[in-house]
Amino acid sequence: MKRFDYIKSDDPYLVTNSGARIDAGALCEHGQAAVFVALFGNLLSQPDESTRRDTIMPRCVLAQLFGAIHAQILHEEGEAALQAFRDDTDSHVQASLTALQEMRAQARDCCEAGFRTGGSEHTCGRSEAAQ
Ligand SMILES: [Zn+2]
């Protein structure tokens, strides 16, 4: 992983929102499913041009990234700041898990049609009789 000290921020992409989904079709060299990460934001030089950047991040790269972030918070801000970040992350785990469980219970997590119709219509081959 590149050390951030050595990376110059030249017109950075300012991320204002994000979404993630485990992509079972994209495996890293360790055989783990990668993560599709969508970033929403704009270039610093183009504040009125919001765009979406789709990325695929191998899980091992994500682990490196999170490790580097945790280390920097610990190094620069101390234990309490790192614990606060971990607590914040855990609360997002719970919120996302609840949303995922609700979507599965409503048969909305298999395809876009299922998602948009509240589980009554599907383009994934799932029939209502199978529910
Ligand atoms: Zn479906």
CSV table of C-alpha atoms and ligand atoms in Angstrom, one decimal:
chain,number,residue,atom,x,y,z
A,1,MET,CA,0.0,0.0,0.0
A,2,LYS,CA,1.3,3.4,-0.9
A,3,ARG,CA,2.1,5.7,2.1
A,4,PHE,CA,-0.3,8.6,2.1
A,5,ASP,CA,2.6,10.9,3.0
A,6,TYR,CA,3.9,10.4,-0.5
A,7,ILE,CA,0.7,10.9,-2.3
A,8,LYS,CA,0.0,14.5,-3.3
A,9,SER,CA,-3.7,15.5,-3.3
A,10,ASP,CA,-4.0,17.2,-6.6
A,11,ASP,CA,-7.7,18.0,-7.3
A,12,PRO,CA,-9.1,15.2,-5.1
A,13,TYR,CA,-12.4,13.6,-5.6
A,14,LEU,CA,-14.5,14.6,-2.6
A,15,VAL,CA,-16.7,11.7,-1.5
A,16,THR,CA,-20.0,12.7,0.0
A,17,ASN,CA,-21.7,9.3,0.0
A,18,SER,CA,-21.0,5.7,-0.7
A,19,GLY,CA,-22.5,2.3,-1.1
A,20,ALA,CA,-21.0,-1.2,-1.0
A,21,ARG,CA,-22.0,-4.7,-2.0
A,22,ILE,CA,-20.1,-7.9,-1.8
A,23,ASP,CA,-19.5,-9.1,-5.4
A,24,ALA,CA,-19.4,-12.9,-5.5
A,25,GLY,CA,-18.2,-12.8,-9.1
A,26,ALA,CA,-15.0,-11.0,-8.3
A,27,LEU,CA,-12.5,-12.9,-6.3
A,28,CYS,CA,-9.1,-11.6,-5.0
A,29,GLU,CA,-6.0,-13.8,-5.3
A,30,HIS,CA,-6.9,-15.2,-1.8
A,31,GLY,CA,-10.2,-16.4,-3.1
A,32,GLN,CA,-12.3,-14.0,-1.1
A,33,ALA,CA,-15.2,-12.1,-2.8
A,34,ALA,CA,-14.3,-8.5,-3.5
A,35,VAL,CA,-16.4,-5.6,-2.7
A,36,PHE,CA,-18.1,-3.3,-5.2
A,37,VAL,CA,-17.9,0.2,-3.8
A,38,ALA,CA,-19.8,3.1,-5.4
A,39,LEU,CA,-18.5,6.5,-4.5
A,40,PHE,CA,-20.7,9.6,-4.9
A,41,GLY,CA,-19.1,13.1,-5.0
A,42,ASN,CA,-17.2,15.6,-7.2
A,43,LEU,CA,-13.8,16.8,-8.0
A,44,LEU,CA,-12.7,19.7,-5.9
A,45,SER,CA,-12.2,21.8,-9.0
A,46,GLN,CA,-15.8,20.9,-10.2
A,47,PRO,CA,-18.1,21.4,-7.2
A,48,ASP,CA,-21.2,21.4,-9.4
A,49,GLU,CA,-20.5,18.2,-11.3
A,50,SER,CA,-21.6,15.3,-9.0
A,51,THR,CA,-20.6,11.9,-10.4
A,52,ARG,CA,-20.6,8.3,-9.3
A,53,ARG,CA,-17.4,6.3,-9.4
A,54,ASP,CA,-17.7,2.5,-9.4
A,55,THR,CA,-14.8,0.6,-7.9
A,56,ILE,CA,-14.1,-3.0,-7.2
A,57,MET,CA,-11.9,-3.4,-4.1
A,58,PRO,CA,-10.3,-6.7,-3.2
A,59,ARG,CA,-11.1,-7.6,0.4
A,60,CYS,CA,-7.3,-7.8,1.2
A,61,VAL,CA,-6.9,-4.2,-0.1
A,62,LEU,CA,-9.8,-3.0,2.0
A,63,ALA,CA,-8.2,-4.7,5.1
A,64,GLN,CA,-5.0,-2.8,4.3
A,65,LEU,CA,-6.9,0.4,3.9
A,66,PHE,CA,-8.8,0.1,7.2
A,67,GLY,CA,-5.7,-1.0,9.0
A,68,ALA,CA,-3.8,2.1,7.8
A,69,ILE,CA,-6.7,4.4,8.8
A,70,HIS,CA,-7.0,2.8,12.2
A,71,ALA,CA,-3.2,3.1,12.7
A,72,GLN,CA,-3.2,6.7,11.7
A,73,ILE,CA,-6.1,7.6,14.1
A,74,LEU,CA,-4.3,5.7,16.9
A,75,HIS,CA,-0.9,7.3,16.1
A,76,GLU,CA,-2.1,10.9,15.7
A,77,GLU,CA,-5.2,11.1,18.0
A,78,GLY,CA,-4.8,8.3,20.5
A,79,GLU,CA,-6.8,5.3,21.9
A,80,ALA,CA,-10.0,7.2,22.7
A,81,ALA,CA,-10.3,8.5,19.1
A,82,LEU,CA,-9.7,5.0,17.7
A,83,GLN,CA,-12.3,3.5,20.0
A,84,ALA,CA,-14.8,6.3,19.0
A,85,PHE,CA,-14.2,5.4,15.3
A,86,ARG,CA,-14.7,1.7,16.0
A,87,ASP,CA,-17.9,2.4,18.0
A,88,ASP,CA,-19.1,4.5,15.0
A,89,THR,CA,-18.3,1.7,12.6
A,90,ASP,CA,-20.1,-0.9,14.8
A,91,SER,CA,-23.3,1.2,14.9
A,92,HIS,CA,-23.2,1.3,11.1
A,93,VAL,CA,-22.8,-2.5,11.0
A,94,GLN,CA,-25.9,-2.9,13.1
A,95,ALA,CA,-28.0,-0.4,11.0
A,96,SER,CA,-26.9,-2.0,7.7
A,97,LEU,CA,-27.5,-5.5,9.0
A,98,THR,CA,-31.0,-4.6,10.1
A,99,ALA,CA,-31.7,-3.2,6.6
A,100,LEU,CA,-30.3,-6.3,4.9
A,101,GLN,CA,-32.4,-8.6,7.1
A,102,GLU,CA,-35.5,-6.6,6.3
A,103,MET,CA,-34.8,-6.7,2.6
A,104,ARG,CA,-34.3,-10.4,2.6
A,105,ALA,CA,-37.5,-11.0,4.6
A,106,GLN,CA,-39.4,-8.9,2.0
A,107,ALA,CA,-37.7,-10.8,-1.0
A,108,ARG,CA,-36.2,-7.5,-2.1
A,109,ASP,CA,-32.6,-8.4,-2.1
A,110,CYS,CA,-32.3,-10.7,-5.2
A,111,CYS,CA,-32.8,-8.3,-8.1
A,112,GLU,CA,-33.7,-4.7,-8.9
A,113,ALA,CA,-37.3,-5.6,-9.9
A,114,GLY,CA,-37.7,-7.3,-6.5
A,115,PHE,CA,-36.2,-4.3,-4.8
A,116,ARG,CA,-38.4,-1.8,-6.6
A,117,THR,CA,-41.7,-3.8,-6.4
A,118,GLY,CA,-41.4,-4.8,-2.7
A,119,GLY,CA,-40.8,-8.4,-3.7
A,120,SER,CA,-43.9,-8.8,-5.9
A,121,GLU,CA,-42.1,-8.9,-9.2
A,122,HIS,CA,-38.7,-10.4,-10.2
A,123,THR,CA,-36.4,-10.5,-13.1
A,124,CYS,CA,-34.1,-13.0,-11.4
A,125,GLY,CA,-36.1,-16.1,-12.1
A,126,ARG,CA,-37.5,-16.2,-8.6
A,127,SER,CA,-41.1,-17.1,-8.7
A,128,GLU,CA,-43.7,-16.1,-6.2
A,129,ALA,CA,-44.6,-19.7,-5.6
A,130,ALA,CA,-41.0,-20.3,-4.4
A,131,GLN,CA,-41.4,-17.7,-1.6
B,1,ZN,ZN,-35.6,-11.2,-7.7
